[in-house]
Amino acid sequence: MADNLSDTLKKLKITAVDRTDDSLEGCLDCLLQALTQNNMETSEKIQGSGILQVFASLLIPQSSCTAKVANVIAEIAKNEFMRIPCVDAGLISPLVQLLNSKDQEVLLQTGRALGNICYDSHEGRSAVDQAGGAQIVVDHLRSLCSKTDPASEKLLTVFCGMLMNYSNEKNDSLQAQLINMGVIPTLVKLLGIHCQNAALTEMCLVAFGNLAELESSKEQFASTNIAEELVKLFKKQIEHDKREMVFEVLAPLAENDAIKLQLVESGLVECLLEIVQQKVDSDKEEDIAELKTASDLMVLLLLGDESMQKLFEGGKGNVFQRVLSWIPSNNHQLQLAGALAIANFARNDGNCIHMVDNGIVEKLMDLLDRHVEDGNVTVQHAALSALRNLAIPVVNKAKMLSAGVTEAVLKFLKSEMPPVQFKLLGTLRMLIDAQAEAAEQLGKNVKLVERLVEWCEAKDHAGVMGESNRLLSALIRHSKSKDVIKTIVQSGGIKHLVTMATSEHVIMQNEALVALALIAALELGTAEKDLESAQLVQILHRLLADERSAPEIKYNSMVLICALMGSESLHKEVQDLAFLDVVSKLRSHENKSVAQQASLTEQRLAVES
């Protein structure tokens, strides 16, 4: 066989020059047979013989052997080590030219050859790109799309496969190029017409998966009936692997709000709920994976405002009720998806009010209770997210406080997990907003305040640090309580509020200044030393002198300066820093409130000096 192959290769070199089609055909048949028997070994021999360059001259439209030459190239390009040599031998350009052939077999073998050269090969894809191969293939797909005869379907499968390999590129430029060529509507149409053809369907799905990651593809997908086609296809799949393929396309597409709504309207949610019901009690690995994929996708669909509202149906919807039943389940994945779904439903006041009135808070508190000791962090995080969102409408706060939400949330104060800490803080801050009694009760809780002060130093976790500062400030602002201020002073919280006044976020600066003004008005003697060592007066001077400070920051800084005058040591610091100069300039400020407060502050400073 080896001798035979060597002879064939020698003969092929000579024949290629003479262009005698009969003997050429015999040599090619011999090569194809050898490739069938041992593809790798034969390919190595072909590469070593230098015959690849000869193939370039044989790829001519007029020859009766052209399809066989393309077939040989398709076979050798199944080997990874042969793809770059095929590019280097200059085979891409003549192969791309053959895509203009009218001969079905030539098109079939050329498509195979180019598809295999593109497989997992950046060099192969680049060469096809430079030779303009993609556009010709897209045009073929467009013209063949509606034909359902076996020969056309075969060609469609090969061309679709080629595009699948071509678009599987790490950088986005080739995918963007295909999207600009308008390949998406063609592939969607193809999926609808040829949904009975498993091979073609799979090629389409992989190509969709490659393209769907790109943001620019989503608008094109949204203008087709992709949602309907994918849901139809999904319903037909019985095997796990096939459903997995559809899922892989659905997930990136469902990130787009318009497609979310289309998927909901096409009945995807009912399919997902059915999968959850079928797989919930299974301990088979693939069933557990599918349950996770289905419930995750369900949560993703609820991230769109329209799709979420459609599924909520005023809290009476079947989907909402089913998701509600996931929360008390014993399956962690369903508990997580249920809590996340509630957090997503709780994105407008109407939904939040309805859910709180219908007992959702108790269900979430029960869920949290099951995860206090060595609990599942993702479930804790999700349940706290839901409670935080539910606490936003004013009318819900008192109801949630009397239901015992603060007590349930405080059980997680010892958590060392930043995502849980972050949501815990956010939930408490929402609950005490304008709730003086609750703010006072929490503000006198030494354990809580000490933990907040500790988290105010969590430099590795900016979110936790920011939320801790905001909650400290909120406890003072909403309680206006001397006891709360004393607790915060004793726990070392003052310096953090002063630092917060220099935050890059205006809202946080403002919250800090208002809290500090209350401290100065209610408990200046207690806080005096801490305010001094935190250099509050110097910071206020900087804020007033800085032209970039927002009007409300300037206003509240001046209010605070006036409040600090009651302390002898702080008063002296104010005098030493020549505040009068800075304040008098602000009398002509464009903001009326700032200008008025500047006049009042100037008078106060003048009197006290």
PDB file of N, CA and C in Angstrom, residues 81-174:
ATOM      1  N   PHE A  81      -3.272  19.163  11.359  1.00  0.00           N
ATOM      2  CA  PHE A  81      -1.935  19.535  10.878  1.00  0.00           C
ATOM      3  C   PHE A  81      -1.877  19.836   9.382  1.00  0.00           C
ATOM      4  N   MET A  82      -2.975  19.554   8.661  1.00  0.00           N
ATOM      5  CA  MET A  82      -2.975  19.786   7.204  1.00  0.00           C
ATOM      6  C   MET A  82      -3.609  21.128   6.807  1.00  0.00           C
ATOM      7  N   ARG A  83      -4.248  21.803   7.773  1.00  0.00           N
ATOM      8  CA  ARG A  83      -5.026  22.994   7.376  1.00  0.00           C
ATOM      9  C   ARG A  83      -4.130  24.164   6.973  1.00  0.00           C
ATOM     10  N   ILE A  84      -3.119  24.461   7.779  1.00  0.00           N
ATOM     11  CA  ILE A  84      -2.215  25.564   7.416  1.00  0.00           C
ATOM     12  C   ILE A  84      -1.450  25.235   6.126  1.00  0.00           C
ATOM     13  N   PRO A  85      -0.925  23.990   5.958  1.00  0.00           N
ATOM     14  CA  PRO A  85      -0.286  23.661   4.674  1.00  0.00           C
ATOM     15  C   PRO A  85      -1.207  23.874   3.461  1.00  0.00           C
ATOM     16  N   CYS A  86      -2.501  23.589   3.627  1.00  0.00           N
ATOM     17  CA  CYS A  86      -3.460  23.831   2.522  1.00  0.00           C
ATOM     18  C   CYS A  86      -3.524  25.325   2.192  1.00  0.00           C
ATOM     19  N   VAL A  87      -3.495  26.154   3.248  1.00  0.00           N
ATOM     20  CA  VAL A  87      -3.520  27.611   3.044  1.00  0.00           C
ATOM     21  C   VAL A  87      -2.216  28.042   2.353  1.00  0.00           C
ATOM     22  N   ASP A  88      -1.087  27.541   2.897  1.00  0.00           N
ATOM     23  CA  ASP A  88       0.227  27.930   2.360  1.00  0.00           C
ATOM     24  C   ASP A  88       0.425  27.488   0.916  1.00  0.00           C
ATOM     25  N   ALA A  89      -0.255  26.392   0.546  1.00  0.00           N
ATOM     26  CA  ALA A  89      -0.101  25.882  -0.828  1.00  0.00           C
ATOM     27  C   ALA A  89      -0.952  26.676  -1.831  1.00  0.00           C
ATOM     28  N   GLY A  90      -1.671  27.703  -1.317  1.00  0.00           N
ATOM     29  CA  GLY A  90      -2.462  28.560  -2.210  1.00  0.00           C
ATOM     30  C   GLY A  90      -3.738  27.918  -2.723  1.00  0.00           C
ATOM     31  N   LEU A  91      -4.327  27.024  -1.897  1.00  0.00           N
ATOM     32  CA  LEU A  91      -5.528  26.299  -2.357  1.00  0.00           C
ATOM     33  C   LEU A  91      -6.821  27.101  -2.150  1.00  0.00           C
ATOM     34  N   ILE A  92      -6.784  28.088  -1.255  1.00  0.00           N
ATOM     35  CA  ILE A  92      -8.044  28.761  -0.887  1.00  0.00           C
ATOM     36  C   ILE A  92      -8.633  29.556  -2.052  1.00  0.00           C
ATOM     37  N   SER A  93      -7.818  30.352  -2.688  1.00  0.00           N
ATOM     38  CA  SER A  93      -8.337  31.208  -3.762  1.00  0.00           C
ATOM     39  C   SER A  93      -8.992  30.402  -4.891  1.00  0.00           C
ATOM     40  N   PRO A  94      -8.291  29.349  -5.455  1.00  0.00           N
ATOM     41  CA  PRO A  94      -8.960  28.559  -6.504  1.00  0.00           C
ATOM     42  C   PRO A  94     -10.218  27.848  -6.003  1.00  0.00           C
ATOM     43  N   LEU A  95     -10.218  27.391  -4.716  1.00  0.00           N
ATOM     44  CA  LEU A  95     -11.427  26.745  -4.174  1.00  0.00           C
ATOM     45  C   LEU A  95     -12.586  27.738  -4.119  1.00  0.00           C
ATOM     46  N   VAL A  96     -12.288  28.978  -3.651  1.00  0.00           N
ATOM     47  CA  VAL A  96     -13.346  29.995  -3.578  1.00  0.00           C
ATOM     48  C   VAL A  96     -13.891  30.300  -4.974  1.00  0.00           C
ATOM     49  N   GLN A  97     -13.009  30.333  -5.987  1.00  0.00           N
ATOM     50  CA  GLN A  97     -13.462  30.554  -7.383  1.00  0.00           C
ATOM     51  C   GLN A  97     -14.443  29.478  -7.809  1.00  0.00           C
ATOM     52  N   LEU A  98     -14.188  28.233  -7.337  1.00  0.00           N
ATOM     53  CA  LEU A  98     -15.064  27.106  -7.718  1.00  0.00           C
ATOM     54  C   LEU A  98     -16.461  27.217  -7.099  1.00  0.00           C
ATOM     55  N   LEU A  99     -16.616  28.073  -6.092  1.00  0.00           N
ATOM     56  CA  LEU A  99     -17.952  28.266  -5.507  1.00  0.00           C
ATOM     57  C   LEU A  99     -18.913  28.900  -6.521  1.00  0.00           C
ATOM     58  N   ASN A 100     -18.347  29.427  -7.619  1.00  0.00           N
ATOM     59  CA  ASN A 100     -19.199  30.002  -8.674  1.00  0.00           C
ATOM     60  C   ASN A 100     -19.619  28.959  -9.705  1.00  0.00           C
ATOM     61  N   SER A 101     -19.203  27.705  -9.507  1.00  0.00           N
ATOM     62  CA  SER A 101     -19.504  26.633 -10.470  1.00  0.00           C
ATOM     63  C   SER A 101     -21.004  26.331 -10.488  1.00  0.00           C
ATOM     64  N   LYS A 102     -21.452  25.767 -11.601  1.00  0.00           N
ATOM     65  CA  LYS A 102     -22.866  25.362 -11.702  1.00  0.00           C
ATOM     66  C   LYS A 102     -23.006  23.862 -11.414  1.00  0.00           C
ATOM     67  N   ASP A 103     -21.859  23.189 -11.283  1.00  0.00           N
ATOM     68  CA  ASP A 103     -21.850  21.732 -11.095  1.00  0.00           C
ATOM     69  C   ASP A 103     -22.082  21.399  -9.614  1.00  0.00           C
ATOM     70  N   GLN A 104     -23.148  20.641  -9.376  1.00  0.00           N
ATOM     71  CA  GLN A 104     -23.554  20.303  -8.005  1.00  0.00           C
ATOM     72  C   GLN A 104     -22.442  19.595  -7.222  1.00  0.00           C
ATOM     73  N   GLU A 105     -21.793  18.611  -7.831  1.00  0.00           N
ATOM     74  CA  GLU A 105     -20.754  17.838  -7.142  1.00  0.00           C
ATOM     75  C   GLU A 105     -19.536  18.709  -6.821  1.00  0.00           C
ATOM     76  N   VAL A 106     -19.172  19.582  -7.764  1.00  0.00           N
ATOM     77  CA  VAL A 106     -18.036  20.494  -7.532  1.00  0.00           C
ATOM     78  C   VAL A 106     -18.360  21.402  -6.336  1.00  0.00           C
ATOM     79  N   LEU A 107     -19.589  21.937  -6.298  1.00  0.00           N
ATOM     80  CA  LEU A 107     -19.999  22.810  -5.189  1.00  0.00           C
ATOM     81  C   LEU A 107     -19.960  22.061  -3.861  1.00  0.00           C
ATOM     82  N   LEU A 108     -20.437  20.820  -3.896  1.00  0.00           N
ATOM     83  CA  LEU A 108     -20.504  20.012  -2.671  1.00  0.00           C
ATOM     84  C   LEU A 108     -19.101  19.774  -2.100  1.00  0.00           C
ATOM     85  N   GLN A 109     -18.191  19.313  -2.968  1.00  0.00           N
ATOM     86  CA  GLN A 109     -16.839  18.985  -2.499  1.00  0.00           C
ATOM     87  C   GLN A 109     -16.042  20.243  -2.138  1.00  0.00           C
ATOM     88  N   THR A 110     -16.286  21.331  -2.882  1.00  0.00           N
ATOM     89  CA  THR A 110     -15.593  22.596  -2.583  1.00  0.00           C
ATOM     90  C   THR A 110     -16.048  23.135  -1.229  1.00  0.00           C
ATOM     91  N   GLY A 111     -17.352  23.066  -0.996  1.00  0.00           N
ATOM     92  CA  GLY A 111     -17.899  23.504   0.294  1.00  0.00           C
ATOM     93  C   GLY A 111     -17.317  22.690   1.439  1.00  0.00           C
ATOM     94  N   ARG A 112     -17.204  21.364   1.228  1.00  0.00           N
ATOM     95  CA  ARG A 112     -16.610  20.486   2.261  1.00  0.00           C
ATOM     96  C   ARG A 112     -15.156  20.882   2.519  1.00  0.00           C
ATOM     97  N   ALA A 113     -14.403  21.077   1.424  1.00  0.00           N
ATOM     98  CA  ALA A 113     -12.969  21.399   1.555  1.00  0.00           C
ATOM     99  C   ALA A 113     -12.783  22.700   2.335  1.00  0.00           C
ATOM    100  N   LEU A 114     -13.537  23.732   1.952  1.00  0.00           N
ATOM    101  CA  LEU A 114     -13.394  25.027   2.629  1.00  0.00           C
ATOM    102  C   LEU A 114     -13.859  24.944   4.087  1.00  0.00           C
ATOM    103  N   GLY A 115     -14.942  24.215   4.298  1.00  0.00           N
ATOM    104  CA  GLY A 115     -15.467  24.052   5.664  1.00  0.00           C
ATOM    105  C   GLY A 115     -14.455  23.370   6.569  1.00  0.00           C
ATOM    106  N   ASN A 116     -13.811  22.300   6.053  1.00  0.00           N
ATOM    107  CA  ASN A 116     -12.829  21.578   6.870  1.00  0.00           C
ATOM    108  C   ASN A 116     -11.568  22.416   7.116  1.00  0.00           C
ATOM    109  N   ILE A 117     -11.162  23.193   6.119  1.00  0.00           N
ATOM    110  CA  ILE A 117      -9.976  24.045   6.294  1.00  0.00           C
ATOM    111  C   ILE A 117     -10.257  25.138   7.336  1.00  0.00           C
ATOM    112  N   CYS A 118     -11.522  25.591   7.408  1.00  0.00           N
ATOM    113  CA  CYS A 118     -11.896  26.632   8.388  1.00  0.00           C
ATOM    114  C   CYS A 118     -12.035  26.084   9.799  1.00  0.00           C
ATOM    115  N   TYR A 119     -12.193  24.752   9.924  1.00  0.00           N
ATOM    116  CA  TYR A 119     -12.499  24.180  11.238  1.00  0.00           C
ATOM    117  C   TYR A 119     -11.339  24.414  12.204  1.00  0.00           C
ATOM    118  N   ASP A 120     -11.618  25.157  13.260  1.00  0.00           N
ATOM    119  CA  ASP A 120     -10.617  25.379  14.303  1.00  0.00           C
ATOM    120  C   ASP A 120      -9.296  25.943  13.776  1.00  0.00           C
ATOM    121  N   SER A 121      -9.356  26.674  12.675  1.00  0.00           N
ATOM    122  CA  SER A 121      -8.122  27.220  12.097  1.00  0.00           C
ATOM    123  C   SER A 121      -8.291  28.705  11.772  1.00  0.00           C
ATOM    124  N   HIS A 122      -7.630  29.537  12.545  1.00  0.00           N
ATOM    125  CA  HIS A 122      -7.687  30.983  12.320  1.00  0.00           C
ATOM    126  C   HIS A 122      -7.130  31.326  10.931  1.00  0.00           C
ATOM    127  N   GLU A 123      -6.030  30.631  10.559  1.00  0.00           N
ATOM    128  CA  GLU A 123      -5.393  30.893   9.252  1.00  0.00           C
ATOM    129  C   GLU A 123      -6.333  30.526   8.116  1.00  0.00           C
ATOM    130  N   GLY A 124      -7.024  29.392   8.269  1.00  0.00           N
ATOM    131  CA  GLY A 124      -7.978  28.955   7.240  1.00  0.00           C
ATOM    132  C   GLY A 124      -9.094  29.970   7.070  1.00  0.00           C
ATOM    133  N   ARG A 125      -9.643  30.428   8.193  1.00  0.00           N
ATOM    134  CA  ARG A 125     -10.753  31.390   8.129  1.00  0.00           C
ATOM    135  C   ARG A 125     -10.305  32.708   7.518  1.00  0.00           C
ATOM    136  N   SER A 126      -9.106  33.166   7.907  1.00  0.00           N
ATOM    137  CA  SER A 126      -8.591  34.434   7.360  1.00  0.00           C
ATOM    138  C   SER A 126      -8.428  34.355   5.846  1.00  0.00           C
ATOM    139  N   ALA A 127      -7.918  33.205   5.388  1.00  0.00           N
ATOM    140  CA  ALA A 127      -7.689  33.053   3.940  1.00  0.00           C
ATOM    141  C   ALA A 127      -9.015  33.058   3.180  1.00  0.00           C
ATOM    142  N   VAL A 128     -10.026  32.384   3.745  1.00  0.00           N
ATOM    143  CA  VAL A 128     -11.352  32.357   3.099  1.00  0.00           C
ATOM    144  C   VAL A 128     -11.946  33.768   3.099  1.00  0.00           C
ATOM    145  N   ASP A 129     -11.739  34.471   4.199  1.00  0.00           N
ATOM    146  CA  ASP A 129     -12.209  35.853   4.312  1.00  0.00           C
ATOM    147  C   ASP A 129     -11.568  36.714   3.216  1.00  0.00           C
ATOM    148  N   GLN A 130     -10.244  36.640   3.082  1.00  0.00           N
ATOM    149  CA  GLN A 130      -9.537  37.458   2.082  1.00  0.00           C
ATOM    150  C   GLN A 130      -9.950  37.122   0.653  1.00  0.00           C
ATOM    151  N   ALA A 131     -10.285  35.844   0.427  1.00  0.00           N
ATOM    152  CA  ALA A 131     -10.669  35.440  -0.933  1.00  0.00           C
ATOM    153  C   ALA A 131     -12.143  35.736  -1.229  1.00  0.00           C
ATOM    154  N   GLY A 132     -12.887  36.257  -0.207  1.00  0.00           N
ATOM    155  CA  GLY A 132     -14.302  36.619  -0.409  1.00  0.00           C
ATOM    156  C   GLY A 132     -15.247  35.431  -0.468  1.00  0.00           C
ATOM    157  N   GLY A 133     -14.867  34.341   0.210  1.00  0.00           N
ATOM    158  CA  GLY A 133     -15.670  33.112   0.146  1.00  0.00           C
ATOM    159  C   GLY A 133     -17.007  33.197   0.858  1.00  0.00           C
ATOM    160  N   ALA A 134     -17.049  33.951   1.977  1.00  0.00           N
ATOM    161  CA  ALA A 134     -18.271  33.955   2.799  1.00  0.00           C
ATOM    162  C   ALA A 134     -19.467  34.505   2.031  1.00  0.00           C
ATOM    163  N   GLN A 135     -19.264  35.609   1.307  1.00  0.00           N
ATOM    164  CA  GLN A 135     -20.377  36.237   0.582  1.00  0.00           C
ATOM    165  C   GLN A 135     -20.998  35.279  -0.440  1.00  0.00           C
ATOM    166  N   ILE A 136     -20.131  34.538  -1.154  1.00  0.00           N
ATOM    167  CA  ILE A 136     -20.644  33.611  -2.190  1.00  0.00           C
ATOM    168  C   ILE A 136     -21.488  32.518  -1.517  1.00  0.00           C
ATOM    169  N   VAL A 137     -21.002  32.013  -0.384  1.00  0.00           N
ATOM    170  CA  VAL A 137     -21.741  30.953   0.327  1.00  0.00           C
ATOM    171  C   VAL A 137     -23.080  31.486   0.849  1.00  0.00           C
ATOM    172  N   VAL A 138     -23.071  32.702   1.389  1.00  0.00           N
ATOM    173  CA  VAL A 138     -24.324  33.307   1.879  1.00  0.00           C
ATOM    174  C   VAL A 138     -25.315  33.452   0.718  1.00  0.00           C
ATOM    175  N   ASP A 139     -24.822  33.869  -0.452  1.00  0.00           N
ATOM    176  CA  ASP A 139     -25.700  33.991  -1.627  1.00  0.00           C
ATOM    177  C   ASP A 139     -26.281  32.637  -2.033  1.00  0.00           C
ATOM    178  N   HIS A 140     -25.443  31.587  -1.984  1.00  0.00           N
ATOM    179  CA  HIS A 140     -25.929  30.224  -2.284  1.00  0.00           C
ATOM    180  C   HIS A 140     -27.042  29.825  -1.317  1.00  0.00           C
ATOM    181  N   LEU A 141     -26.799  30.077  -0.030  1.00  0.00           N
ATOM    182  CA  LEU A 141     -27.805  29.707   0.976  1.00  0.00           C
ATOM    183  C   LEU A 141     -29.128  30.412   0.686  1.00  0.00           C
ATOM    184  N   ARG A 142     -29.019  31.666   0.306  1.00  0.00           N
ATOM    185  CA  ARG A 142     -30.222  32.461   0.030  1.00  0.00           C
ATOM    186  C   ARG A 142     -31.007  31.867  -1.139  1.00  0.00           C
ATOM    187  N   SER A 143     -30.290  31.490  -2.210  1.00  0.00           N
ATOM    188  CA  SER A 143     -30.999  31.003  -3.402  1.00  0.00           C
ATOM    189  C   SER A 143     -31.491  29.559  -3.224  1.00  0.00           C
ATOM    190  N   LEU A 144     -30.813  28.779  -2.365  1.00  0.00           N
ATOM    191  CA  LEU A 144     -31.208  27.368  -2.179  1.00  0.00           C
ATOM    192  C   LEU A 144     -32.215  27.179  -1.045  1.00  0.00           C
ATOM    193  N   CYS A 145     -32.337  28.213  -0.225  1.00  0.00           N
ATOM    194  CA  CYS A 145     -33.060  28.125   1.043  1.00  0.00           C
ATOM    195  C   CYS A 145     -34.416  27.402   0.959  1.00  0.00           C
ATOM    196  N   SER A 146     -35.215  27.725  -0.084  1.00  0.00           N
ATOM    197  CA  SER A 146     -36.582  27.189  -0.147  1.00  0.00           C
ATOM    198  C   SER A 146     -36.667  25.820  -0.816  1.00  0.00           C
ATOM    199  N   LYS A 147     -35.548  25.315  -1.335  1.00  0.00           N
ATOM    200  CA  LYS A 147     -35.583  24.021  -2.059  1.00  0.00           C
ATOM    201  C   LYS A 147     -35.461  22.869  -1.073  1.00  0.00           C
ATOM    202  N   THR A 148     -36.328  21.880  -1.253  1.00  0.00           N
ATOM    203  CA  THR A 148     -36.335  20.773  -0.286  1.00  0.00           C
ATOM    204  C   THR A 148     -35.977  19.429  -0.928  1.00  0.00           C
ATOM    205  N   ASP A 149     -35.503  19.448  -2.201  1.00  0.00           N
ATOM    206  CA  ASP A 149     -35.081  18.174  -2.805  1.00  0.00           C
ATOM    207  C   ASP A 149     -33.791  17.706  -2.129  1.00  0.00           C
ATOM    208  N   PRO A 150     -33.531  16.394  -2.108  1.00  0.00           N
ATOM    209  CA  PRO A 150     -32.365  15.862  -1.380  1.00  0.00           C
ATOM    210  C   PRO A 150     -31.034  16.493  -1.799  1.00  0.00           C
ATOM    211  N   ALA A 151     -30.831  16.722  -3.101  1.00  0.00           N
ATOM    212  CA  ALA A 151     -29.555  17.286  -3.570  1.00  0.00           C
ATOM    213  C   ALA A 151     -29.343  18.694  -2.990  1.00  0.00           C
ATOM    214  N   SER A 152     -30.398  19.508  -3.018  1.00  0.00           N
ATOM    215  CA  SER A 152     -30.293  20.877  -2.478  1.00  0.00           C
ATOM    216  C   SER A 152     -30.053  20.854  -0.969  1.00  0.00           C
ATOM    217  N   GLU A 153     -30.743  19.931  -0.292  1.00  0.00           N
ATOM    218  CA  GLU A 153     -30.567  19.846   1.171  1.00  0.00           C
ATOM    219  C   GLU A 153     -29.135  19.463   1.532  1.00  0.00           C
ATOM    220  N   LYS A 154     -28.554  18.585   0.691  1.00  0.00           N
ATOM    221  CA  LYS A 154     -27.169  18.166   0.909  1.00  0.00           C
ATOM    222  C   LYS A 154     -26.241  19.380   0.800  1.00  0.00           C
ATOM    223  N   LEU A 155     -26.457  20.157  -0.257  1.00  0.00           N
ATOM    224  CA  LEU A 155     -25.636  21.356  -0.469  1.00  0.00           C
ATOM    225  C   LEU A 155     -25.831  22.362   0.672  1.00  0.00           C
ATOM    226  N   LEU A 156     -27.084  22.546   1.049  1.00  0.00           N
ATOM    227  CA  LEU A 156     -27.386  23.484   2.141  1.00  0.00           C
ATOM    228  C   LEU A 156     -26.651  23.082   3.424  1.00  0.00           C
ATOM    229  N   THR A 157     -26.654  21.761   3.703  1.00  0.00           N
ATOM    230  CA  THR A 157     -25.991  21.267   4.912  1.00  0.00           C
ATOM    231  C   THR A 157     -24.500  21.566   4.867  1.00  0.00           C
ATOM    232  N   VAL A 158     -23.882  21.335   3.695  1.00  0.00           N
ATOM    233  CA  VAL A 158     -22.444  21.583   3.560  1.00  0.00           C
ATOM    234  C   VAL A 158     -22.133  23.073   3.702  1.00  0.00           C
ATOM    235  N   PHE A 159     -22.912  23.914   3.039  1.00  0.00           N
ATOM    236  CA  PHE A 159     -22.655  25.355   3.105  1.00  0.00           C
ATOM    237  C   PHE A 159     -22.912  25.903   4.510  1.00  0.00           C
ATOM    238  N   CYS A 160     -23.958  25.366   5.136  1.00  0.00           N
ATOM    239  CA  CYS A 160     -24.273  25.789   6.501  1.00  0.00           C
ATOM    240  C   CYS A 160     -23.130  25.375   7.438  1.00  0.00           C
ATOM    241  N   GLY A 161     -22.627  24.177   7.217  1.00  0.00           N
ATOM    242  CA  GLY A 161     -21.490  23.675   8.014  1.00  0.00           C
ATOM    243  C   GLY A 161     -20.262  24.540   7.823  1.00  0.00           C
ATOM    244  N   MET A 162     -20.054  24.977   6.576  1.00  0.00           N
ATOM    245  CA  MET A 162     -18.896  25.828   6.312  1.00  0.00           C
ATOM    246  C   MET A 162     -19.022  27.151   7.083  1.00  0.00           C
ATOM    247  N   LEU A 163     -20.207  27.737   7.028  1.00  0.00           N
ATOM    248  CA  LEU A 163     -20.413  29.002   7.751  1.00  0.00           C
ATOM    249  C   LEU A 163     -20.299  28.808   9.268  1.00  0.00           C
ATOM    250  N   MET A 164     -20.732  27.634   9.720  1.00  0.00           N
ATOM    251  CA  MET A 164     -20.637  27.314  11.149  1.00  0.00           C
ATOM    252  C   MET A 164     -19.156  27.331  11.574  1.00  0.00           C
ATOM    253  N   ASN A 165     -18.298  26.699  10.778  1.00  0.00           N
ATOM    254  CA  ASN A 165     -16.867  26.669  11.095  1.00  0.00           C
ATOM    255  C   ASN A 165     -16.222  28.043  10.901  1.00  0.00           C
ATOM    256  N   TYR A 166     -16.688  28.750   9.891  1.00  0.00           N
ATOM    257  CA  TYR A 166     -16.123  30.066   9.565  1.00  0.00           C
ATOM    258  C   TYR A 166     -16.427  31.079  10.675  1.00  0.00           C
ATOM    259  N   SER A 167     -17.627  30.956  11.267  1.00  0.00           N
ATOM    260  CA  SER A 167     -18.043  31.962  12.263  1.00  0.00           C
ATOM    261  C   SER A 167     -17.584  31.605  13.677  1.00  0.00           C
ATOM    262  N   ASN A 168     -16.958  30.452  13.837  1.00  0.00           N
ATOM    263  CA  ASN A 168     -16.530  30.039  15.177  1.00  0.00           C
ATOM    264  C   ASN A 168     -15.155  30.635  15.497  1.00  0.00           C
ATOM    265  N   GLU A 169     -15.097  31.964  15.467  1.00  0.00           N
ATOM    266  CA  GLU A 169     -13.826  32.697  15.600  1.00  0.00           C
ATOM    267  C   GLU A 169     -13.827  33.460  16.910  1.00  0.00           C
ATOM    268  N   LYS A 170     -12.667  33.483  17.590  1.00  0.00           N
ATOM    269  CA  LYS A 170     -12.592  34.181  18.886  1.00  0.00           C
ATOM    270  C   LYS A 170     -12.814  35.694  18.717  1.00  0.00           C
ATOM    271  N   ASN A 171     -12.195  36.279  17.669  1.00  0.00           N
ATOM    272  CA  ASN A 171     -12.479  37.715  17.508  1.00  0.00           C
ATOM    273  C   ASN A 171     -13.771  37.876  16.715  1.00  0.00           C
ATOM    274  N   ASP A 172     -14.419  39.004  16.901  1.00  0.00           N
ATOM    275  CA  ASP A 172     -15.793  39.143  16.400  1.00  0.00           C
ATOM    276  C   ASP A 172     -15.897  39.573  14.943  1.00  0.00           C
ATOM    277  N   SER A 173     -14.761  39.854  14.291  1.00  0.00           N
ATOM    278  CA  SER A 173     -14.868  40.526  12.987  1.00  0.00           C
ATOM    279  C   SER A 173     -15.575  39.668  11.933  1.00  0.00           C
ATOM    280  N   LEU A 174     -15.300  38.345  11.927  1.00  0.00           N
ATOM    281  CA  LEU A 174     -15.941  37.488  10.908  1.00  0.00           C
ATOM    282  C   LEU A 174     -17.432  37.328  11.195  1.00  0.00           C
TER     283      LEU A 174
END
